[in-house]
Coordinates of C-alpha atoms and ligand atoms in Angstrom, one line a residue:
X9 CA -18.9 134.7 -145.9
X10 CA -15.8 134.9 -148.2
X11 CA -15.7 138.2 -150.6
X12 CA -15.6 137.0 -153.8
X13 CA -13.2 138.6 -156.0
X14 CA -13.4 140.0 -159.7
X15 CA -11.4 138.0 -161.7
X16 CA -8.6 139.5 -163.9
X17 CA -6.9 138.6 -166.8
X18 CA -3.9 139.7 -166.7
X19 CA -2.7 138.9 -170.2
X20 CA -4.7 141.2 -171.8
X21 CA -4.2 144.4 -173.5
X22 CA -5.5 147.4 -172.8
X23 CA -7.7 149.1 -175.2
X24 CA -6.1 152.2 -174.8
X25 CA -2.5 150.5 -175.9
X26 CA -4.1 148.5 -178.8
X27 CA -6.0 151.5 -179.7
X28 CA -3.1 153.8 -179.7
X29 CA -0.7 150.8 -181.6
X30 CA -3.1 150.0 -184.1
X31 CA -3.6 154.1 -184.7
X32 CA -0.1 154.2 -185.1
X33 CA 0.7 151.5 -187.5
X34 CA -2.4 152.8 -189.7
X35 CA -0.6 155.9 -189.7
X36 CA 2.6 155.1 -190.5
X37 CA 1.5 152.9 -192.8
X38 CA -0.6 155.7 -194.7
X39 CA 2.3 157.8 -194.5
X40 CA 4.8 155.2 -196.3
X41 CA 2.3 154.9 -198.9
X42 CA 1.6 158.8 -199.4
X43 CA 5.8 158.8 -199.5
X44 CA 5.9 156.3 -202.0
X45 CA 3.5 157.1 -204.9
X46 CA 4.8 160.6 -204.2
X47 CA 8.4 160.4 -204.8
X48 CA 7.3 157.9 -207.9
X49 CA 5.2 159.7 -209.5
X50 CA 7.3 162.9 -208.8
X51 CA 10.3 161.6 -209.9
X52 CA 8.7 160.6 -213.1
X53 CA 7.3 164.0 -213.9
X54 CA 10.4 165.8 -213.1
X55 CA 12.3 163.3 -215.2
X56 CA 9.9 163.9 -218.2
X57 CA 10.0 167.6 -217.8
X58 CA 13.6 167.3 -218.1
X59 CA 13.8 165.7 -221.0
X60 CA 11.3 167.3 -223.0
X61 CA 13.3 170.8 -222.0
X62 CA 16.5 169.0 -223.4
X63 CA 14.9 168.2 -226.1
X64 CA 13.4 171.8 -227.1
X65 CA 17.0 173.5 -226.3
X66 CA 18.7 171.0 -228.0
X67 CA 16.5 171.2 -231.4
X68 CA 17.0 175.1 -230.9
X69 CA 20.8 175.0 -230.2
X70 CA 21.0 172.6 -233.7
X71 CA 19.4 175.6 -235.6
X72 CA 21.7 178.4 -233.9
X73 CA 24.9 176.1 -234.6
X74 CA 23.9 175.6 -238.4
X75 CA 23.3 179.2 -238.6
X76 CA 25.5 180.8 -237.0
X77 CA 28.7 182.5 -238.3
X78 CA 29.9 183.4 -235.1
X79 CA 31.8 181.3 -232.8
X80 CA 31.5 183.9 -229.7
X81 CA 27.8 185.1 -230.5
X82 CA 27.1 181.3 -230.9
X83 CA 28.4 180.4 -227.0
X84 CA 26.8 183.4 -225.4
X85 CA 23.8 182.4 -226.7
X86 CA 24.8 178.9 -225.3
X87 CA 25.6 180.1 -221.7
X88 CA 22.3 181.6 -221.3
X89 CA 20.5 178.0 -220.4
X90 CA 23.3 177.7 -217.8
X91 CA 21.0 179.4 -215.0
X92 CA 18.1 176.3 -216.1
X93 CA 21.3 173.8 -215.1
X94 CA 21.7 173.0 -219.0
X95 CA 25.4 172.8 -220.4
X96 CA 25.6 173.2 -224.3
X97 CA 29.3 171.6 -225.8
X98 CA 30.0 171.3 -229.3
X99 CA 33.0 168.8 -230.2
X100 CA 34.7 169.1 -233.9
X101 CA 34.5 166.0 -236.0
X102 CA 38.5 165.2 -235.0
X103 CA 36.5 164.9 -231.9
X104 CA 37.8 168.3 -229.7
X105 CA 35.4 170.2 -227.9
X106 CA 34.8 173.6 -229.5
X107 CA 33.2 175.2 -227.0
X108 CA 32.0 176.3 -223.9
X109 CA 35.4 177.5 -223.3
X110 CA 35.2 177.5 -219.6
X111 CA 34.0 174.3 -219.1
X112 CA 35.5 171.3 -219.3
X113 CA 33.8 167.9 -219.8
X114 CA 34.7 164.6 -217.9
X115 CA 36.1 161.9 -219.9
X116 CA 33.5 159.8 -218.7
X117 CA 30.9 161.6 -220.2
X118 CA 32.5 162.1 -223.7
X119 CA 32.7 158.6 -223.6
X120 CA 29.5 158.0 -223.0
X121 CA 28.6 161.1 -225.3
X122 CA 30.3 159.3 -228.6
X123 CA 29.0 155.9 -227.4
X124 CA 25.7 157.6 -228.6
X125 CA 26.0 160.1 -231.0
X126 CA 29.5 158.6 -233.0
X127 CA 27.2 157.2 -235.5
X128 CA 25.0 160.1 -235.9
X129 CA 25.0 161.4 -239.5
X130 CA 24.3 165.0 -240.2
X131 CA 20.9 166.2 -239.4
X132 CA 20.2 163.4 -236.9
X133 CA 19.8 163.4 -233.4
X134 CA 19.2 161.4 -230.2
X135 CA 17.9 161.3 -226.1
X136 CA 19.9 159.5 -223.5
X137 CA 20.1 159.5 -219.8
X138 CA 23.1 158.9 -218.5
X139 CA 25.7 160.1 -215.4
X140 CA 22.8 162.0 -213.5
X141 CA 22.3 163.8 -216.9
X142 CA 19.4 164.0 -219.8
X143 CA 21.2 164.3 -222.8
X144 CA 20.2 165.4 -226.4
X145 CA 22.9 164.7 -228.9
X146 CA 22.7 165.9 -232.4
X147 CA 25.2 165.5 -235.3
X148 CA 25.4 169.3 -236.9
X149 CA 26.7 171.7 -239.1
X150 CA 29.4 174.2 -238.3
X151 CA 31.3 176.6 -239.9
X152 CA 30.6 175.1 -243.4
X153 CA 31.9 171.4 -241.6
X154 CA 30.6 169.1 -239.3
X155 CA 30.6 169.3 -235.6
X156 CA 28.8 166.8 -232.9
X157 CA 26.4 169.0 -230.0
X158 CA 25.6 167.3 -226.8
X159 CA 22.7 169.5 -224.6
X160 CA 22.9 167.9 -221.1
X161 CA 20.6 168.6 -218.3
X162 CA 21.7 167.8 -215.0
X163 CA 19.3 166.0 -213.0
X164 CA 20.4 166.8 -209.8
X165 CA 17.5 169.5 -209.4
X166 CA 15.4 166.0 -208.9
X167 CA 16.9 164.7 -205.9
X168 CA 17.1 168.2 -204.3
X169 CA 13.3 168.6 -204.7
X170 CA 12.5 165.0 -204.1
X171 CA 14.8 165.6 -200.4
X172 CA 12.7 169.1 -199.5
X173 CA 9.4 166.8 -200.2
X174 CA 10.7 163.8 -198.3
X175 CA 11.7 166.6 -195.7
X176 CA 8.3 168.1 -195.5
X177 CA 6.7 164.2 -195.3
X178 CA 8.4 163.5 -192.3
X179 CA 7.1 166.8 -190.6
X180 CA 3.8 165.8 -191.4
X181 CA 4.3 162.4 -190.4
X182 CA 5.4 163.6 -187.0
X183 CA 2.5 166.1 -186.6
X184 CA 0.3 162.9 -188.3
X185 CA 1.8 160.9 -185.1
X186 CA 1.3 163.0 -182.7
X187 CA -2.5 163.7 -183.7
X188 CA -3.1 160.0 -183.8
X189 CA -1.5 159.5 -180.4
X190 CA -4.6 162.3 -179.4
X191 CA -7.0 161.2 -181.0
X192 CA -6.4 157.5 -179.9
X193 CA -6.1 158.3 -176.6
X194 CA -9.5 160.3 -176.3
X195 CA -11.5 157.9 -178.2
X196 CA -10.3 154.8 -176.0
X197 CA -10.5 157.0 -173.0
X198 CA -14.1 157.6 -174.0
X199 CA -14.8 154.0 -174.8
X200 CA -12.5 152.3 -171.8
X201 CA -14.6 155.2 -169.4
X202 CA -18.3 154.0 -171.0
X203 CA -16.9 150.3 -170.2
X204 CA -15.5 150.7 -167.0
X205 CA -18.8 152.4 -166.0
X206 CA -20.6 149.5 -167.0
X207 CA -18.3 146.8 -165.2
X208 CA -18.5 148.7 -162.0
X209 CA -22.3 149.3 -162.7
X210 CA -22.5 145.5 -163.1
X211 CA -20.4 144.5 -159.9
X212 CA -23.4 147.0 -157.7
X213 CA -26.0 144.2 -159.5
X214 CA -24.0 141.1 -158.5
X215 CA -23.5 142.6 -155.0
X216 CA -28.1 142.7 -155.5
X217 CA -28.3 146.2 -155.8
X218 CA -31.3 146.0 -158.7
X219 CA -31.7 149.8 -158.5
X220 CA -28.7 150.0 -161.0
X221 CA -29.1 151.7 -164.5
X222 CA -26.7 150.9 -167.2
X223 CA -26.6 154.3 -168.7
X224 CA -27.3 154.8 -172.6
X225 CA -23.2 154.9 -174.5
X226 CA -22.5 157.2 -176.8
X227 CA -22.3 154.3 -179.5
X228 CA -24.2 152.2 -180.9
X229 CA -22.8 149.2 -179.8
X230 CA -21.8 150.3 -176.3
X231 CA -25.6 151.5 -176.0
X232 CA -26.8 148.0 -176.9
X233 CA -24.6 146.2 -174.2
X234 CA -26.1 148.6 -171.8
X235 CA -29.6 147.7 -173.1
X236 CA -28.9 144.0 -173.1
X237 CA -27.2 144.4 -169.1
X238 CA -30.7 146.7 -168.1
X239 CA -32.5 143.4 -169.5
X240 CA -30.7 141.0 -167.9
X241 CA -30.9 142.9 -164.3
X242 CA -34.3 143.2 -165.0
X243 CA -34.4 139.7 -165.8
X244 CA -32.3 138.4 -162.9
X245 CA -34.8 140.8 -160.5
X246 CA -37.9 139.4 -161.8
X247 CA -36.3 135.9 -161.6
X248 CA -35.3 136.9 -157.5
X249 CA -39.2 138.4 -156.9
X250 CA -40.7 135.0 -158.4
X251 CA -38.5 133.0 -156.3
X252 CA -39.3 134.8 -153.4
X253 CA -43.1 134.9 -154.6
X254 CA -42.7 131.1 -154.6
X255 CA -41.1 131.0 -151.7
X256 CA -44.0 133.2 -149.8
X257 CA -46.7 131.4 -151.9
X258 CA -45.7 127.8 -151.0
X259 CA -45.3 127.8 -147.3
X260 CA -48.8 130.1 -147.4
X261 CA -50.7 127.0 -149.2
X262 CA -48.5 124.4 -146.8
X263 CA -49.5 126.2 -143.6
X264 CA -53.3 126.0 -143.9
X265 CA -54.2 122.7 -144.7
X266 CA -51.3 121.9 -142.3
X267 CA -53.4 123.9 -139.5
X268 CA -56.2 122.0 -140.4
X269 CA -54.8 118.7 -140.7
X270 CA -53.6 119.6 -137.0
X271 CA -56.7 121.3 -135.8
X272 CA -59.1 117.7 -136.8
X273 CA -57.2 115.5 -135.8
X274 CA -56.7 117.0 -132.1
X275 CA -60.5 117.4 -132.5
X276 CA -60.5 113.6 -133.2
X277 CA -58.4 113.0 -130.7
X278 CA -60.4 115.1 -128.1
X279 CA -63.9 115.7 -128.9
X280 CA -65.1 113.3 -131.9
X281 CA -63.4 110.4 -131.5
X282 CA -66.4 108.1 -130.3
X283 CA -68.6 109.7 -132.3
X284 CA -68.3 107.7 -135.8
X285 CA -70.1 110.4 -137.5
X286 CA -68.4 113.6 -136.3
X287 CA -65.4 111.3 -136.6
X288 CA -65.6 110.5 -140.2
X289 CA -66.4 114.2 -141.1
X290 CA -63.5 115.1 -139.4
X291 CA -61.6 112.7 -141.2
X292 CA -62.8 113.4 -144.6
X293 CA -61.6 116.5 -144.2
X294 CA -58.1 115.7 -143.2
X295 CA -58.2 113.7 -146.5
X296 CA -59.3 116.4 -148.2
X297 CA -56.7 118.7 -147.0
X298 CA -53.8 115.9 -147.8
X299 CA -54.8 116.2 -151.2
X300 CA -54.8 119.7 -151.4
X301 CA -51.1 119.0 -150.1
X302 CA -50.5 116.3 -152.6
X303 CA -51.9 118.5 -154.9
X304 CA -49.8 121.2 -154.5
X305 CA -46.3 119.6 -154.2
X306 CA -47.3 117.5 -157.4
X307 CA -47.9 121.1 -159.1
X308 CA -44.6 122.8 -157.4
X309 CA -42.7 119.2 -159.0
X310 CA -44.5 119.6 -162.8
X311 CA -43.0 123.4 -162.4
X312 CA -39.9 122.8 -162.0
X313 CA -39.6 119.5 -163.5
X314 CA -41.1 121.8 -166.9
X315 CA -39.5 124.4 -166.4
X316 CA -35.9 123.2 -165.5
X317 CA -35.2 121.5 -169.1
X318 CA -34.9 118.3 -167.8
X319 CA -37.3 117.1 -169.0
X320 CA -37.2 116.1 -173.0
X321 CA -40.1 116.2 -175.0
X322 CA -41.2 112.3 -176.0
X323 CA -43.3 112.9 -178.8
X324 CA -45.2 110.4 -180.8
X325 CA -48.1 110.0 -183.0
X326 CA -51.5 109.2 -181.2
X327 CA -55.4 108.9 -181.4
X328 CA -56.0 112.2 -179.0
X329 CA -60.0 111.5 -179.9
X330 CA -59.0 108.1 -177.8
X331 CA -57.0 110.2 -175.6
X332 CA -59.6 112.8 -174.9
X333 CA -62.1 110.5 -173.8
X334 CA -60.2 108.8 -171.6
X335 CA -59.3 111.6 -169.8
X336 CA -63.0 112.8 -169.9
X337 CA -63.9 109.3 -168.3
X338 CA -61.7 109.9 -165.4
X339 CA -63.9 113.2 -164.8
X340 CA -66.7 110.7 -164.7
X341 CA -67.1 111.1 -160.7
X342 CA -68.2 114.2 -161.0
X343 CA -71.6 113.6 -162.7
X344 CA -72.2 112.3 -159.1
X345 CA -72.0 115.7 -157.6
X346 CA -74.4 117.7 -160.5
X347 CA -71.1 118.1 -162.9
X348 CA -72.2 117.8 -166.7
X349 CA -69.5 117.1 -169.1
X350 CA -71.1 118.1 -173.2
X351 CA -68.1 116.8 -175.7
X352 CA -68.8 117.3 -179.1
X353 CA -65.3 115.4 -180.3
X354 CA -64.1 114.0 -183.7
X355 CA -63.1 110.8 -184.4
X356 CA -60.0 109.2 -184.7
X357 CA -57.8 112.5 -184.7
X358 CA -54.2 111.9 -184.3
X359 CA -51.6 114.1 -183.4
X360 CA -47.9 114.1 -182.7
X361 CA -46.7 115.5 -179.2
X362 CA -46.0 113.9 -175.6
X363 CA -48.5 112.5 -174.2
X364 CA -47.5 112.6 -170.6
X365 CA -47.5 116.0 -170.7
X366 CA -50.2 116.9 -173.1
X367 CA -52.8 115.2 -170.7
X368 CA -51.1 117.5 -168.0
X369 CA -52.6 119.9 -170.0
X370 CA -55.7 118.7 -170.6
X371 CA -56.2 117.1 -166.8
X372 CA -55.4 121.2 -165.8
X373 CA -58.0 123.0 -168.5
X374 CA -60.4 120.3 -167.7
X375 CA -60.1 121.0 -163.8
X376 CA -60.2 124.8 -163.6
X377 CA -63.3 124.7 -166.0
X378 CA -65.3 122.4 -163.7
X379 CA -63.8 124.3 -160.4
X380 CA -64.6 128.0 -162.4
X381 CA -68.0 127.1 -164.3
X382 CA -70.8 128.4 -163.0
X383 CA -74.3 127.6 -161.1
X384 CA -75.2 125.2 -164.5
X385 CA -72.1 122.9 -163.4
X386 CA -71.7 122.7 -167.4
X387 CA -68.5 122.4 -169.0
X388 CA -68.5 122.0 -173.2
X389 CA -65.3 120.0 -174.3
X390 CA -65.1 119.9 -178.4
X391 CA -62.4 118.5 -180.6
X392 CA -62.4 119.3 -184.1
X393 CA -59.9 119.2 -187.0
X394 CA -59.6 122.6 -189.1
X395 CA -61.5 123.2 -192.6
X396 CA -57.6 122.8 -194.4
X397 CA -57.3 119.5 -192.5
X398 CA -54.0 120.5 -191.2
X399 CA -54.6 121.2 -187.0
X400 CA -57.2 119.4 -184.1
X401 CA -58.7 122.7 -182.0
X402 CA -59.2 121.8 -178.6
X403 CA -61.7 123.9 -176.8
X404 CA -62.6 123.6 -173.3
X405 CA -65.9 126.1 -172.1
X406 CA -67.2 127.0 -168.9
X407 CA -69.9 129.0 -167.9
X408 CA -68.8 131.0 -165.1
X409 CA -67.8 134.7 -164.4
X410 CA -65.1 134.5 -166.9
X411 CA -62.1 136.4 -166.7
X412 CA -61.5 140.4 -167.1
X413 CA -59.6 141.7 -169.9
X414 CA -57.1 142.7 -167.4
X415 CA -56.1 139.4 -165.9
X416 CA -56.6 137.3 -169.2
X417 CA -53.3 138.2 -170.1
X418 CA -52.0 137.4 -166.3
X419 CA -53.6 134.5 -166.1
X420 CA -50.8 131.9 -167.4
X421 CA -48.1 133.7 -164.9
X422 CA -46.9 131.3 -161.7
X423 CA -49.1 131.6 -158.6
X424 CA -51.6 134.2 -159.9
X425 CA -54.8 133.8 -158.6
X426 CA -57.3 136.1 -159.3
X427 CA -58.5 138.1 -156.6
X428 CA -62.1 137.7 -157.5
X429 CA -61.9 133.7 -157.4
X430 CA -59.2 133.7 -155.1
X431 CA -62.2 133.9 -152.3
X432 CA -63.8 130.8 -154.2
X433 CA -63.4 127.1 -152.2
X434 CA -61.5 126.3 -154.8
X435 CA -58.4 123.8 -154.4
X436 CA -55.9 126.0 -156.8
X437 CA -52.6 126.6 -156.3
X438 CA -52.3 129.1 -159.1
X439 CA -49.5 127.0 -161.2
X440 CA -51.7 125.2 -163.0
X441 CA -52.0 127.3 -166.5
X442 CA -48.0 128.2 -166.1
X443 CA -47.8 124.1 -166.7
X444 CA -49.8 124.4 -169.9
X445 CA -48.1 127.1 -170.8
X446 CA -44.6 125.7 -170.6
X447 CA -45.9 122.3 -172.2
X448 CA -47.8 123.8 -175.2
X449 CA -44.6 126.2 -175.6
X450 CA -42.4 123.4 -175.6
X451 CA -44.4 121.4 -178.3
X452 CA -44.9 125.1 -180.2
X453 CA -48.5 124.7 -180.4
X454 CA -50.8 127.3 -180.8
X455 CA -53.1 128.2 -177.4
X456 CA -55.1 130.7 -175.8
X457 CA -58.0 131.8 -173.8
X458 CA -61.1 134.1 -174.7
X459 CA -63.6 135.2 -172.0
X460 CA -65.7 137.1 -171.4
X461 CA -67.3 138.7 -168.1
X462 CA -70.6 136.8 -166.7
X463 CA -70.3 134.5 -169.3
X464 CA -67.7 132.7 -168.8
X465 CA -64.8 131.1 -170.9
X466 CA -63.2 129.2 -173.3
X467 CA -59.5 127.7 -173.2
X468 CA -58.0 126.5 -176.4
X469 CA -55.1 124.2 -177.8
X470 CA -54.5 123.9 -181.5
X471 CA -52.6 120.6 -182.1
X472 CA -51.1 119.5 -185.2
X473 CA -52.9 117.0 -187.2
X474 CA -51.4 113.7 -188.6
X475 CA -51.9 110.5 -190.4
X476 CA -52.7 107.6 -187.7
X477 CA -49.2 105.7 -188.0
X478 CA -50.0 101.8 -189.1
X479 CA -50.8 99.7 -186.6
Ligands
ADP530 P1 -55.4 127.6 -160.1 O1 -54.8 126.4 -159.5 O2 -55.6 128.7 -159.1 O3 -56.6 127.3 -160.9 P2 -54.3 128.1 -162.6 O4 -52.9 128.4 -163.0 O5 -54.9 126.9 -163.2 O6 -54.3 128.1 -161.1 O7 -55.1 129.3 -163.0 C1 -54.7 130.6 -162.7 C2 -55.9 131.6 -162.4 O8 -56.5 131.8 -163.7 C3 -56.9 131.0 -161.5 O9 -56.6 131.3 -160.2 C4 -58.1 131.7 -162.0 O10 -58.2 133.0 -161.4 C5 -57.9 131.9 -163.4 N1 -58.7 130.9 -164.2 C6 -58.1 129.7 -164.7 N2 -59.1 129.0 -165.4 C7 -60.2 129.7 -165.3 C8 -61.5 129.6 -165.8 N3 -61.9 128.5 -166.5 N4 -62.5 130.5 -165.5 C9 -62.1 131.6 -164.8 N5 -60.9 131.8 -164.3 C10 -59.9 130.9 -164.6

């Protein structure tokens, strides 16, 4: 026999590479953002800070200027903010710069300088950023005259901050990588490892090894895929037993009457052949046991042909009082050998279902009460709508040992046979109920058995009930 192989798809990804890519983007993606509103909102704050410190040294530098008598006092008390980064100049009115001494100012920045404060009057003052720098410029007075101050912060301190922090963000976003490369690679190795366990696990079960155990995950959703595989190779085992049940059952229940049907007619053939009365004894059972035959495959057919969905349900609407009875009448032969039929039926019910199949049904509750009833030979059949008008209950009683508590539910199982009536001459072949079963399932109609021991028991269908459809 040719191996089969396990197929592979080759295109795939591995869950350990999409784990680890998708990791990584996530992080990198958290880290850009982190970097972003950072360096923002950063910037920002530094930015006020700066200016609200120009501002303050600027207002105080206006006071010291007006009040001051002393040129040299006036620009060591000006050099002192140097440390902070903040430059104090003060221009004449001709437009010279008095002092700092030691420091000379671009020509840029004047520019800019009197594009701002040349209009300034005496006493007024304004902010501008410009160059790199936060600027406070002030018209003031000096020396008994009028001079023009400019307080400018240099900004640079910003940047060299903002580049430590960027500095520090790319450390972390290295050690960020390298943790999610870890974790990733753990967690898909722990999920890949639960997976591969269960693909190996499942290839055992194909091979028919139904020993297996999917073992319990660590997650939820890995544990439910184990759960759902344990089902299925319970499933699949239960579905290889039956069929080997079937298998078993079937040529058992074709092998006796097939002896017999041998064993008569050699007798026939050798002993009672001119003897018409052994003869037709002989012969009566051979037909006998050809119907137990017929019997059987038509049972083995309705199984398969029910339980294979082949078959469609061909529902319609019709008068199962009518129905009833006519099954009833085909019973009929039976009064012959003691059999009493009691019907206490309704008239004109209808229903809506398919009939074929519902007198299946019926035909198979209606035979295993007269082959279970007891020494009475009396089966009770009753029809009879429900008090809200809506469902027809179908009750067929017998009167013989009834059925244990234990078996009730077994009952409606393929092949089972209980053991205590198994002995009985009965012609079952133990598929009957699973046919009622499927049919009433199909149709989703209520049904059921009650019994009880030594008394015997009743089987029930409840059918829908409908207006009768005009003629
Ligand atoms: P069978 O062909 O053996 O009757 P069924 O599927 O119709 O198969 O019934 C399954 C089993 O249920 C029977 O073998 C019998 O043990 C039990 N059973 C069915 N109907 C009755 C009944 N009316 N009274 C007692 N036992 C019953």
């Amino acid at each position: 026999m040719k191996s089969e192989k396990k197929p592979k798809n080759l295109r795939l990804k591995s869950v350990n590479i999409a784990m680890f890519g998708y990791f990584c983007l996530l992080s990198v993606l958290l880290i850009l953002l982190v970097d972003v509103t950072f360096y923002l909102v950063m910037e920002a704050t530094l930015e006020n800070q700066a200016l609200t410190r120009v501002k303050s040294v600027g207002e105080e530098a206006a006071v010291q200027t007006s009040f001051s008598a002393d040129p040299e006092r006036l620009a060591i008390g000006f050099s002192r903010f140097r440390e902070e980064g903040i430059n104090i100049f003060l221009f004449s009115a001709e437009g010279e710069q008095i002092m700092p001494a030691d420091i000379e100012i671009s020509q840029n920045r004047v520019e800019e300088f009197y594009a701002h404060a040349g209009e300034l009057k005496q006493g007024e003052n304004c902010y501008y950023r410009a160059s790199g720098y936060a600027n406070y410029a002030a018209c003031v007075q000096y020396l008994g005259g009028e001079a023009k101050l400019l307080v400018s912060y240099s900004l640079s301190f910003i940047g060299d901050a903002v580049g430590k922090i960027q500095l520090y963000l790319l450390l972390i976003s290295a050690v960020v990588l390298v943790l999610a490369f870890i974790i990733s690679y753990n967690l898909s190795q722990k999920l890949t490892r639960g997976l591969k366990t269960m693909s190996d696990t499942a290839v055992l079960l194909a091979k028919g090894d139904y020993n297996v155990s999917f073992a319990n995950a660590d997650y939820n959703e890995m544990a439910q895929l184990s759960d759902t595989l344990n089902y299925v190779r319970d499933e699949v085992k239960k579905s290889r037993d039956f069929q080997r049940e079937i298998l078993a059952n079937v040529t058992h229940d074709l092998k006796t009457p097939l002896t017999m049907i041998k064993a008569y007619a050699s007798m026939i053939q050798e002993i009672s052949g001119d003897n018409p009365e052994k003869r037709n004894k002989h012969l009566q059972v051979i037909i006998d046991e050809t119907d137990r035959l017929t019997g059987l495959v038509n049972d083995v057919l309705s199984v398969s042909k029910v339980s294979s969905n082949i078959s469609q349900l061909n529902k319609k609407v019709f008068n199962l009082t009518e129905f009833l009875y006519g099954i009833i009448n085909k019973f009929g032969y039976l009064s012959e050998s003691g059999y009493t039929l009691m019907v206490d039926i309704g008239s004109d019910l209808y229903t809506l279902a398919d009939e074929e199949k519902i007198e299946q049904v019926i035909y198979n509750l209606l035979g295993n009460a007269v082959s279970y009833t007891g020494e009475d030979k009396t089966v009770y059949i009753s029809l009879k709508k429900s008090m809200d008008g809506t469902r027809i209950k179908l009750s067929v009683r017998d009167t013989g040992k009834g059925i244990s508590k234990e078996e009730l539910p077994n009952i409606w199982d393929r092949y089972y046979r209980s053991e205590e009536n198994h002995n009985r001459p009965v012609k079952g072949t133990g598929l009957g109920l699973s046919i009622v079963k499927a049919v009433l399932e199909a149709h989703s109609f209520d049904f059921g058995a009650d019994s009880e021991q030594g008394k015997g028991s009743v089987f029930w269908v409840d059918f829908p009930c409908v207006p009768a459809t005009p003629e």
